Amino acid sequence: MGEAISDSNIERTRIPRHKPAPRRPLDAWRMLSLPLLGFLILPVAALLLRAPFDRLLANLGDLQVRQAVTLSLSTTLIATGLTLVFGTPLAQVLARRRLRFRRAIDTLIDLPTVLPPSVAGIALLMAFGRNGLLGGMLDGLGIRVAFTPIAVVLAQTFVAAPFYIKAATLGFASVDAEIYQSAAMDGANSWQVFRHMTMPLAWSAMLGGSAMTWARALGEFGATIIFAGNYPGRTQTMPLAIYLGFELDLDVALTLSVILIGLSFLALLVVKGVLQREVEM
């Protein structure tokens, strides 16, 4: 009897055989994602395959290419710097203060990102051109804006600044309000709070927004060609040189396209690396 009970207990407590997991049916969503993914990758791959890498260094020695690269890098750095200086206070205000018409202000900040580039260029021309709202006053002071490197910087700032402002606003808003209240009780002024508390806590949002602003400014074309023109060595940035090179020398256009793809890819890597690090922390 004891033997039978023992045997039955053994049967009940025996570990069941592992059953293989059923084969999942083909993931339909994965298959449906392939056409658009392929469409997005194919043009970039085709450009890289067609690019004259064997003549890349020789093309970089071309005067027009060097001027376009130098102008693009210098103007985009200035535009990004201006955005940091003037966009940070704006982002701080949007994140920390209850403003009347905040939604309208927020929408106006986003507007340059969805405007057709030609509209952005004409709007800047109507504001800062010789016959624009501020152009006449500036012209009286001996300051000419349109069709100068200044116009390049303003066009890049106009279309790219919203990327930093939005990212920084989200970063500042994520900082706990109790931290500000505690600092104020301890006698810290607004600059000390921002420098020692806000920036260390929101640095990833600021860095990511800065990288996206720089990348967007680097690729700016439409507003620049209308507001600043396409003068080699003066206002011709890399996108404008590609436009002209496509008609005159395809190798030059391909060389500049490869440079832009590489720089944009690096900027996106920085943004994604910062975000990934923030998630892991």
mmCIF file of C-alpha atoms in Angstrom:
data_model
loop_
_atom_site.group_PDB
_atom_site.id
_atom_site.type_symbol
_atom_site.label_atom_id
_atom_site.label_comp_id
_atom_site.label_asym_id
_atom_site.label_seq_id
_atom_site.Cartn_x
_atom_site.Cartn_y
_atom_site.Cartn_z
ATOM 1 C CA MET A 1 0.000 0.000 0.000
ATOM 2 C CA GLY A 2 2.781 2.373 1.010
ATOM 3 C CA GLU A 3 4.578 1.419 -2.156
ATOM 4 C CA ALA A 4 1.526 2.278 -4.273
ATOM 5 C CA ILE A 5 1.074 5.604 -2.527
ATOM 6 C CA SER A 6 4.737 6.358 -3.009
ATOM 7 C CA ASP A 7 4.569 5.521 -6.686
ATOM 8 C CA SER A 8 1.488 7.672 -7.188
ATOM 9 C CA ASN A 9 3.142 10.592 -5.391
ATOM 10 C CA ILE A 10 6.162 10.221 -7.633
ATOM 11 C CA GLU A 11 3.921 10.328 -10.686
ATOM 12 C CA ARG A 12 2.173 13.465 -9.444
ATOM 13 C CA THR A 13 5.406 15.267 -8.554
ATOM 14 C CA ARG A 14 7.285 14.250 -11.668
ATOM 15 C CA ILE A 15 8.370 17.305 -13.668
ATOM 16 C CA PRO A 16 6.288 17.440 -16.829
ATOM 17 C CA ARG A 17 8.078 17.129 -20.110
ATOM 18 C CA HIS A 18 8.941 20.484 -21.638
ATOM 19 C CA LYS A 19 6.712 21.133 -24.571
ATOM 20 C CA PRO A 20 8.259 23.104 -27.404
ATOM 21 C CA ALA A 21 6.810 26.579 -27.803
ATOM 22 C CA PRO A 22 4.362 26.770 -30.666
ATOM 23 C CA ARG A 23 5.769 28.351 -33.763
ATOM 24 C CA ARG A 24 4.599 31.868 -34.100
ATOM 25 C CA PRO A 25 2.887 32.734 -37.329
ATOM 26 C CA LEU A 26 4.720 35.093 -39.643
ATOM 27 C CA ASP A 27 4.610 38.574 -38.137
ATOM 28 C CA ALA A 28 2.377 40.459 -40.549
ATOM 29 C CA TRP A 29 3.336 43.839 -39.094
ATOM 30 C CA ARG A 30 7.000 43.142 -39.717
ATOM 31 C CA MET A 31 6.311 42.285 -43.323
ATOM 32 C CA LEU A 32 4.129 45.358 -43.811
ATOM 33 C CA SER A 33 6.912 47.570 -42.446
ATOM 34 C CA LEU A 34 9.416 46.497 -45.098
ATOM 35 C CA PRO A 35 8.169 48.552 -48.096
ATOM 36 C CA LEU A 36 8.454 51.949 -46.391
ATOM 37 C CA LEU A 37 11.695 50.967 -44.643
ATOM 38 C CA GLY A 38 13.180 49.950 -47.969
ATOM 39 C CA PHE A 39 11.927 53.137 -49.594
ATOM 40 C CA LEU A 40 13.651 55.264 -46.929
ATOM 41 C CA ILE A 41 16.934 53.371 -47.137
ATOM 42 C CA LEU A 42 17.176 52.908 -50.906
ATOM 43 C CA PRO A 43 17.860 56.543 -51.980
ATOM 44 C CA VAL A 44 20.620 56.982 -49.389
ATOM 45 C CA ALA A 45 22.175 53.661 -50.358
ATOM 46 C CA ALA A 46 21.984 54.559 -54.048
ATOM 47 C CA LEU A 47 23.664 57.907 -53.430
ATOM 48 C CA LEU A 48 26.490 56.305 -51.448
ATOM 49 C CA LEU A 49 26.990 53.654 -54.120
ATOM 50 C CA ARG A 50 27.132 56.313 -56.833
ATOM 51 C CA ALA A 51 29.380 58.715 -54.898
ATOM 52 C CA PRO A 52 32.907 59.116 -56.333
ATOM 53 C CA PHE A 53 34.842 58.050 -53.234
ATOM 54 C CA ASP A 54 37.991 57.617 -55.328
ATOM 55 C CA ARG A 55 37.845 61.318 -56.224
ATOM 56 C CA LEU A 56 36.487 62.546 -52.888
ATOM 57 C CA LEU A 57 39.719 64.159 -51.705
ATOM 58 C CA ALA A 58 40.309 65.729 -55.100
ATOM 59 C CA ASN A 59 36.806 67.189 -55.096
ATOM 60 C CA LEU A 60 37.341 68.531 -51.579
ATOM 61 C CA GLY A 61 40.250 70.508 -52.962
ATOM 62 C CA ASP A 62 37.921 72.368 -55.307
ATOM 63 C CA LEU A 63 37.613 76.022 -54.293
ATOM 64 C CA GLN A 64 33.825 76.077 -54.538
ATOM 65 C CA VAL A 65 33.509 72.958 -52.392
ATOM 66 C CA ARG A 66 35.871 74.303 -49.724
ATOM 67 C CA GLN A 67 34.059 77.609 -49.616
ATOM 68 C CA ALA A 68 30.669 75.921 -49.291
ATOM 69 C CA VAL A 69 31.870 73.597 -46.516
ATOM 70 C CA THR A 70 33.555 76.430 -44.613
ATOM 71 C CA LEU A 71 30.544 78.728 -44.908
ATOM 72 C CA SER A 72 28.113 75.992 -43.860
ATOM 73 C CA LEU A 73 30.120 75.003 -40.791
ATOM 74 C CA SER A 74 30.723 78.590 -39.659
ATOM 75 C CA THR A 75 27.148 79.827 -40.169
ATOM 76 C CA THR A 76 25.529 76.773 -38.582
ATOM 77 C CA LEU A 77 27.741 77.078 -35.509
ATOM 78 C CA ILE A 78 26.785 80.749 -35.195
ATOM 79 C CA ALA A 79 23.095 79.932 -35.697
ATOM 80 C CA THR A 80 23.272 77.190 -33.055
ATOM 81 C CA GLY A 81 25.082 79.517 -30.660
ATOM 82 C CA LEU A 82 22.457 82.230 -31.122
ATOM 83 C CA THR A 83 19.734 79.675 -30.532
ATOM 84 C CA LEU A 84 21.384 78.556 -27.293
ATOM 85 C CA VAL A 85 21.813 82.112 -26.020
ATOM 86 C CA PHE A 86 18.331 83.373 -26.851
ATOM 87 C CA GLY A 87 16.395 80.110 -26.946
ATOM 88 C CA THR A 88 17.348 78.957 -23.456
ATOM 89 C CA PRO A 89 15.586 81.842 -21.642
ATOM 90 C CA LEU A 90 12.532 81.349 -23.852
ATOM 91 C CA ALA A 91 12.452 77.633 -23.088
ATOM 92 C CA GLN A 92 12.839 78.363 -19.379
ATOM 93 C CA VAL A 93 9.910 80.778 -19.445
ATOM 94 C CA LEU A 94 7.721 78.317 -21.353
ATOM 95 C CA ALA A 95 8.611 75.515 -18.938
ATOM 96 C CA ARG A 96 8.227 77.359 -15.642
ATOM 97 C CA ARG A 97 5.708 80.167 -16.024
ATOM 98 C CA ARG A 98 2.012 80.162 -16.709
ATOM 99 C CA LEU A 99 1.672 82.458 -19.678
ATOM 100 C CA ARG A 100 -1.426 83.876 -21.244
ATOM 101 C CA PHE A 101 -1.827 82.616 -24.787
ATOM 102 C CA ARG A 102 0.823 79.965 -24.110
ATOM 103 C CA ARG A 103 -0.669 77.613 -26.670
ATOM 104 C CA ALA A 104 -0.611 80.340 -29.324
ATOM 105 C CA ILE A 105 3.023 81.188 -28.505
ATOM 106 C CA ASP A 106 3.973 77.513 -28.579
ATOM 107 C CA THR A 107 2.262 77.123 -31.962
ATOM 108 C CA LEU A 108 4.083 80.154 -33.375
ATOM 109 C CA ILE A 109 7.400 78.672 -32.266
ATOM 110 C CA ASP A 110 6.569 75.430 -34.075
ATOM 111 C CA LEU A 111 5.384 77.223 -37.218
ATOM 112 C CA PRO A 112 8.783 77.513 -38.981
ATOM 113 C CA THR A 113 9.176 73.734 -38.877
ATOM 114 C CA VAL A 114 6.063 73.194 -41.008
ATOM 115 C CA LEU A 115 6.158 76.279 -43.229
ATOM 116 C CA PRO A 116 7.154 75.699 -46.856
ATOM 117 C CA PRO A 117 10.797 76.830 -47.180
ATOM 118 C CA SER A 118 9.889 79.376 -49.838
ATOM 119 C CA VAL A 119 7.370 80.989 -47.477
ATOM 120 C CA ALA A 120 10.003 81.198 -44.746
ATOM 121 C CA GLY A 121 12.413 82.877 -47.162
ATOM 122 C CA ILE A 122 9.870 85.442 -48.334
ATOM 123 C CA ALA A 123 8.815 86.150 -44.737
ATOM 124 C CA LEU A 124 12.425 86.863 -43.765
ATOM 125 C CA LEU A 125 12.854 89.053 -46.829
ATOM 126 C CA MET A 126 9.735 91.040 -45.903
ATOM 127 C CA ALA A 127 11.096 91.520 -42.398
ATOM 128 C CA PHE A 128 14.788 92.219 -43.022
ATOM 129 C CA GLY A 129 15.006 93.086 -46.716
ATOM 130 C CA ARG A 130 15.773 96.635 -47.821
ATOM 131 C CA ASN A 131 12.068 97.426 -48.060
ATOM 132 C CA GLY A 132 11.073 95.188 -45.133
ATOM 133 C CA LEU A 133 9.697 96.107 -41.730
ATOM 134 C CA LEU A 134 13.150 96.425 -40.156
ATOM 135 C CA GLY A 135 15.204 96.534 -43.333
ATOM 136 C CA GLY A 136 14.814 100.268 -43.890
ATOM 137 C CA MET A 137 15.940 101.095 -40.368
ATOM 138 C CA LEU A 138 18.896 98.715 -40.606
ATOM 139 C CA ASP A 139 19.820 100.093 -44.008
ATOM 140 C CA GLY A 140 19.834 103.605 -42.524
ATOM 141 C CA LEU A 141 22.355 102.360 -39.955
ATOM 142 C CA GLY A 142 24.529 100.965 -42.729
ATOM 143 C CA ILE A 143 23.594 97.361 -41.965
ATOM 144 C CA ARG A 144 22.586 95.280 -44.944
ATOM 145 C CA VAL A 145 21.087 91.903 -44.145
ATOM 146 C CA ALA A 146 19.530 90.373 -47.250
ATOM 147 C CA PHE A 147 21.881 88.521 -49.615
ATOM 148 C CA THR A 148 24.739 88.543 -47.113
ATOM 149 C CA PRO A 149 26.179 85.888 -44.755
ATOM 150 C CA ILE A 150 24.019 87.467 -42.029
ATOM 151 C CA ALA A 151 20.955 86.400 -44.012
ATOM 152 C CA VAL A 152 22.306 82.842 -44.121
ATOM 153 C CA VAL A 153 22.576 82.766 -40.319
ATOM 154 C CA LEU A 154 19.111 84.279 -39.848
ATOM 155 C CA ALA A 155 17.525 81.783 -42.260
ATOM 156 C CA GLN A 156 19.190 78.854 -40.499
ATOM 157 C CA THR A 157 18.191 80.158 -37.076
ATOM 158 C CA PHE A 158 14.596 80.767 -38.134
ATOM 159 C CA VAL A 159 13.989 77.214 -39.357
ATOM 160 C CA ALA A 160 16.173 75.358 -36.835
ATOM 161 C CA ALA A 161 15.714 77.139 -33.491
ATOM 162 C CA PRO A 162 12.332 75.502 -32.717
ATOM 163 C CA PHE A 163 14.037 72.118 -32.404
ATOM 164 C CA TYR A 164 16.170 73.339 -29.514
ATOM 165 C CA ILE A 165 13.410 75.365 -27.874
ATOM 166 C CA LYS A 166 11.027 72.395 -27.803
ATOM 167 C CA ALA A 167 13.654 69.966 -26.501
ATOM 168 C CA ALA A 168 14.928 72.378 -23.842
ATOM 169 C CA THR A 169 11.392 73.235 -22.726
ATOM 170 C CA LEU A 170 10.623 69.557 -22.162
ATOM 171 C CA GLY A 171 13.910 69.115 -20.303
ATOM 172 C CA PHE A 172 13.338 72.112 -18.017
ATOM 173 C CA ALA A 173 9.729 71.091 -17.372
ATOM 174 C CA SER A 174 10.877 67.636 -16.238
ATOM 175 C CA VAL A 175 12.833 69.116 -13.315
ATOM 176 C CA ASP A 176 10.861 68.796 -10.079
ATOM 177 C CA ALA A 177 9.397 72.140 -9.002
ATOM 178 C CA GLU A 178 10.254 71.347 -5.365
ATOM 179 C CA ILE A 179 13.936 71.708 -6.238
ATOM 180 C CA TYR A 180 13.342 75.308 -7.297
ATOM 181 C CA GLN A 181 11.324 76.022 -4.170
ATOM 182 C CA SER A 182 14.042 74.582 -1.908
ATOM 183 C CA ALA A 183 16.732 76.603 -3.676
ATOM 184 C CA ALA A 184 14.684 79.794 -3.374
ATOM 185 C CA MET A 185 14.226 79.177 0.346
ATOM 186 C CA ASP A 186 17.997 78.815 0.676
ATOM 187 C CA GLY A 187 18.476 82.212 -0.953
ATOM 188 C CA ALA A 188 19.688 81.137 -4.400
ATOM 189 C CA ASN A 189 18.956 83.545 -7.227
ATOM 190 C CA SER A 190 17.516 82.466 -10.575
ATOM 191 C CA TRP A 191 20.919 82.255 -12.296
ATOM 192 C CA GLN A 192 22.385 80.099 -9.520
ATOM 193 C CA VAL A 193 19.379 77.792 -9.656
ATOM 194 C CA PHE A 194 19.682 77.458 -13.405
ATOM 195 C CA ARG A 195 23.434 76.918 -13.391
ATOM 196 C CA HIS A 196 23.706 74.485 -10.494
ATOM 197 C CA MET A 197 20.372 72.659 -10.700
ATOM 198 C CA THR A 198 18.480 73.073 -13.940
ATOM 199 C CA MET A 199 21.401 72.614 -16.325
ATOM 200 C CA PRO A 200 22.836 69.483 -14.664
ATOM 201 C CA LEU A 201 19.379 67.885 -14.648
ATOM 202 C CA ALA A 202 18.319 68.946 -18.145
ATOM 203 C CA TRP A 203 21.683 68.842 -19.943
ATOM 204 C CA SER A 204 20.708 65.858 -22.108
ATOM 205 C CA ALA A 205 17.658 67.671 -23.495
ATOM 206 C CA MET A 206 19.744 70.777 -24.172
ATOM 207 C CA LEU A 207 22.485 68.780 -25.895
ATOM 208 C CA GLY A 208 20.023 66.774 -27.970
ATOM 209 C CA GLY A 209 18.137 69.900 -28.994
ATOM 210 C CA SER A 210 21.389 71.650 -29.915
ATOM 211 C CA ALA A 211 22.480 68.743 -32.114
ATOM 212 C CA MET A 212 19.119 68.642 -33.890
ATOM 213 C CA THR A 213 19.207 72.422 -34.385
ATOM 214 C CA TRP A 214 22.688 72.249 -35.881
ATOM 215 C CA ALA A 215 21.740 69.365 -38.186
ATOM 216 C CA ARG A 216 18.602 71.177 -39.369
ATOM 217 C CA ALA A 217 20.544 74.392 -39.971
ATOM 218 C CA LEU A 218 23.157 72.438 -41.921
ATOM 219 C CA GLY A 219 20.507 71.176 -44.337
ATOM 220 C CA GLU A 220 18.629 74.462 -44.749
ATOM 221 C CA PHE A 221 18.038 75.335 -48.407
ATOM 222 C CA GLY A 222 14.747 76.998 -49.370
ATOM 223 C CA ALA A 223 14.697 80.009 -47.056
ATOM 224 C CA THR A 224 18.405 80.611 -47.649
ATOM 225 C CA ILE A 225 18.254 80.716 -51.434
ATOM 226 C CA ILE A 226 15.406 83.268 -51.371
ATOM 227 C CA PHE A 227 16.647 85.435 -48.504
ATOM 228 C CA ALA A 228 20.432 85.149 -48.973
ATOM 229 C CA GLY A 229 20.836 84.125 -52.605
ATOM 230 C CA ASN A 230 23.319 81.620 -54.012
ATOM 231 C CA TYR A 231 26.619 83.481 -54.325
ATOM 232 C CA PRO A 232 29.744 81.250 -54.231
ATOM 233 C CA GLY A 233 32.091 82.166 -51.416
ATOM 234 C CA ARG A 234 29.553 84.539 -49.908
ATOM 235 C CA THR A 235 26.175 82.922 -49.263
ATOM 236 C CA GLN A 236 26.500 79.545 -50.995
ATOM 237 C CA THR A 237 26.177 76.841 -48.342
ATOM 238 C CA MET A 238 26.547 73.133 -49.046
ATOM 239 C CA PRO A 239 22.874 72.544 -49.946
ATOM 240 C CA LEU A 240 23.013 75.487 -52.365
ATOM 241 C CA ALA A 241 26.266 74.235 -53.872
ATOM 242 C CA ILE A 242 24.635 70.839 -54.401
ATOM 243 C CA TYR A 243 21.783 72.528 -56.231
ATOM 244 C CA LEU A 244 24.208 74.350 -58.524
ATOM 245 C CA GLY A 245 26.570 71.381 -58.799
ATOM 246 C CA PHE A 246 23.754 69.135 -59.973
ATOM 247 C CA GLU A 247 23.507 71.301 -63.081
ATOM 248 C CA LEU A 248 27.234 71.877 -63.630
ATOM 249 C CA ASP A 249 29.223 69.045 -62.025
ATOM 250 C CA LEU A 250 27.482 65.984 -60.608
ATOM 251 C CA ASP A 251 30.649 64.780 -58.856
ATOM 252 C CA VAL A 252 30.755 67.970 -56.780
ATOM 253 C CA ALA A 253 27.090 67.560 -55.860
ATOM 254 C CA LEU A 254 27.673 63.925 -54.855
ATOM 255 C CA THR A 255 30.747 64.825 -52.798
ATOM 256 C CA LEU A 256 28.868 67.481 -50.840
ATOM 257 C CA SER A 257 25.901 65.130 -50.432
ATOM 258 C CA VAL A 258 28.151 62.495 -48.864
ATOM 259 C CA ILE A 259 29.563 65.100 -46.463
ATOM 260 C CA LEU A 260 26.091 66.233 -45.460
ATOM 261 C CA ILE A 261 24.898 62.660 -44.946
ATOM 262 C CA GLY A 262 27.919 61.903 -42.770
ATOM 263 C CA LEU A 263 27.537 65.024 -40.627
ATOM 264 C CA SER A 264 23.781 64.542 -40.240
ATOM 265 C CA PHE A 265 24.303 60.892 -39.310
ATOM 266 C CA LEU A 266 26.828 61.876 -36.638
ATOM 267 C CA ALA A 267 24.432 64.482 -35.217
ATOM 268 C CA LEU A 268 21.646 61.906 -34.991
ATOM 269 C CA LEU A 269 24.028 59.431 -33.340
ATOM 270 C CA VAL A 270 24.814 62.031 -30.682
ATOM 271 C CA VAL A 271 21.115 62.644 -30.016
ATOM 272 C CA LYS A 272 20.252 58.947 -29.847
ATOM 273 C CA GLY A 273 23.305 58.186 -27.698
ATOM 274 C CA VAL A 274 22.356 60.875 -25.207
ATOM 275 C CA LEU A 275 18.741 59.691 -25.071
ATOM 276 C CA GLN A 276 19.800 56.069 -24.640
ATOM 277 C CA ARG A 277 22.147 57.009 -21.808
ATOM 278 C CA GLU A 278 19.352 58.984 -20.149
ATOM 279 C CA VAL A 279 16.993 55.972 -20.349
ATOM 280 C CA GLU A 280 19.612 53.611 -18.903
ATOM 281 C CA MET A 281 20.256 55.980 -15.991
#
